[in-house]
Amino acid sequence: MGSADTVVGDYVHFGKIGVLVELEGGTPQLATDVAMHVAAMNPPYATAEQVPADDLEKEKSILAAQVAESGKPPEIIEKMVEGRLRKYLEEICLVSQTYVKTGDKTVGKYLEENGAKMIAFKRIEVGEGIEKKVDDFAAEVAKMAGGGK
């Protein structure tokens, strides 16, 4: 992240969530503002172009199966799937999410108005990726009760 042509901003939320945002153009404060949004909303992708084709195909097949039960003609089903896929992308892509600080425009529009373009972001959370031990308390008590005889 970061080159001569890009701006990087960071945000740490209560020492638990850290975000770095890289923009083309804009200011460090703008990048920090977007990093706050990323911390709050946790989008999986920055832009629709970054969503893997396999994920899109999988979601498209799920949506097609749901819509197929409607009994509508194939051309209508295709339009319904396209609309739902567009909505899905709006939810998972940072630039198409409604910007939390204004509530009236997308992050992409906010960046555009400030002369910037989204490049990438990285969000990390304390404990992320760590497997947690799952205890079966009932089995543990039964084992102790059975072993005590």
JSON list of N, CA and C in Angstrom, two decimals, residues 31 43 53 59 69 78 87 107 140:
[
{"chain": "A", "resi": 31, "resn": "ALA", "atom": "N", "xyz": [-9.03, 9.77, 3.48]},
{"chain": "A", "resi": 31, "resn": "ALA", "atom": "CA", "xyz": [-8.74, 8.33, 3.61]},
{"chain": "A", "resi": 31, "resn": "ALA", "atom": "C", "xyz": [-9.08, 7.84, 5.02]},
{"chain": "A", "resi": 43, "resn": "PRO", "atom": "N", "xyz": [-16.99, -4.03, 4.94]},
{"chain": "A", "resi": 43, "resn": "PRO", "atom": "CA", "xyz": [-17.27, -4.55, 3.60]},
{"chain": "A", "resi": 43, "resn": "PRO", "atom": "C", "xyz": [-16.19, -5.55, 3.17]},
{"chain": "A", "resi": 53, "resn": "ALA", "atom": "N", "xyz": [-14.85, -13.87, -9.57]},
{"chain": "A", "resi": 53, "resn": "ALA", "atom": "CA", "xyz": [-15.87, -14.37, -10.51]},
{"chain": "A", "resi": 53, "resn": "ALA", "atom": "C", "xyz": [-16.58, -15.59, -9.95]},
{"chain": "A", "resi": 59, "resn": "GLU", "atom": "N", "xyz": [-23.32, -16.80, -6.25]},
{"chain": "A", "resi": 59, "resn": "GLU", "atom": "CA", "xyz": [-24.45, -15.98, -5.82]},
{"chain": "A", "resi": 59, "resn": "GLU", "atom": "C", "xyz": [-25.53, -15.94, -6.91]},
{"chain": "A", "resi": 69, "resn": "GLU", "atom": "N", "xyz": [-38.54, -20.43, -8.84]},
{"chain": "A", "resi": 69, "resn": "GLU", "atom": "CA", "xyz": [-39.77, -20.92, -8.22]},
{"chain": "A", "resi": 69, "resn": "GLU", "atom": "C", "xyz": [-40.95, -19.96, -8.40]},
{"chain": "A", "resi": 78, "resn": "GLU", "atom": "N", "xyz": [-34.41, -13.57, -15.60]},
{"chain": "A", "resi": 78, "resn": "GLU", "atom": "CA", "xyz": [-33.06, -13.07, -15.83]},
{"chain": "A", "resi": 78, "resn": "GLU", "atom": "C", "xyz": [-32.91, -11.63, -15.32]},
{"chain": "A", "resi": 87, "resn": "LYS", "atom": "N", "xyz": [-27.94, -5.54, -6.36]},
{"chain": "A", "resi": 87, "resn": "LYS", "atom": "CA", "xyz": [-28.19, -5.20, -4.95]},
{"chain": "A", "resi": 87, "resn": "LYS", "atom": "C", "xyz": [-27.16, -5.87, -4.04]},
{"chain": "A", "resi": 107, "resn": "VAL", "atom": "N", "xyz": [-20.17, 5.84, -0.70]},
{"chain": "A", "resi": 107, "resn": "VAL", "atom": "CA", "xyz": [-18.75, 6.12, -0.45]},
{"chain": "A", "resi": 107, "resn": "VAL", "atom": "C", "xyz": [-18.08, 6.53, -1.76]},
{"chain": "A", "resi": 140, "resn": "GLU", "atom": "N", "xyz": [-17.85, -32.64, 29.88]},
{"chain": "A", "resi": 140, "resn": "GLU", "atom": "CA", "xyz": [-16.80, -32.51, 30.89]},
{"chain": "A", "resi": 140, "resn": "GLU", "atom": "C", "xyz": [-17.33, -32.90, 32.28]}
]
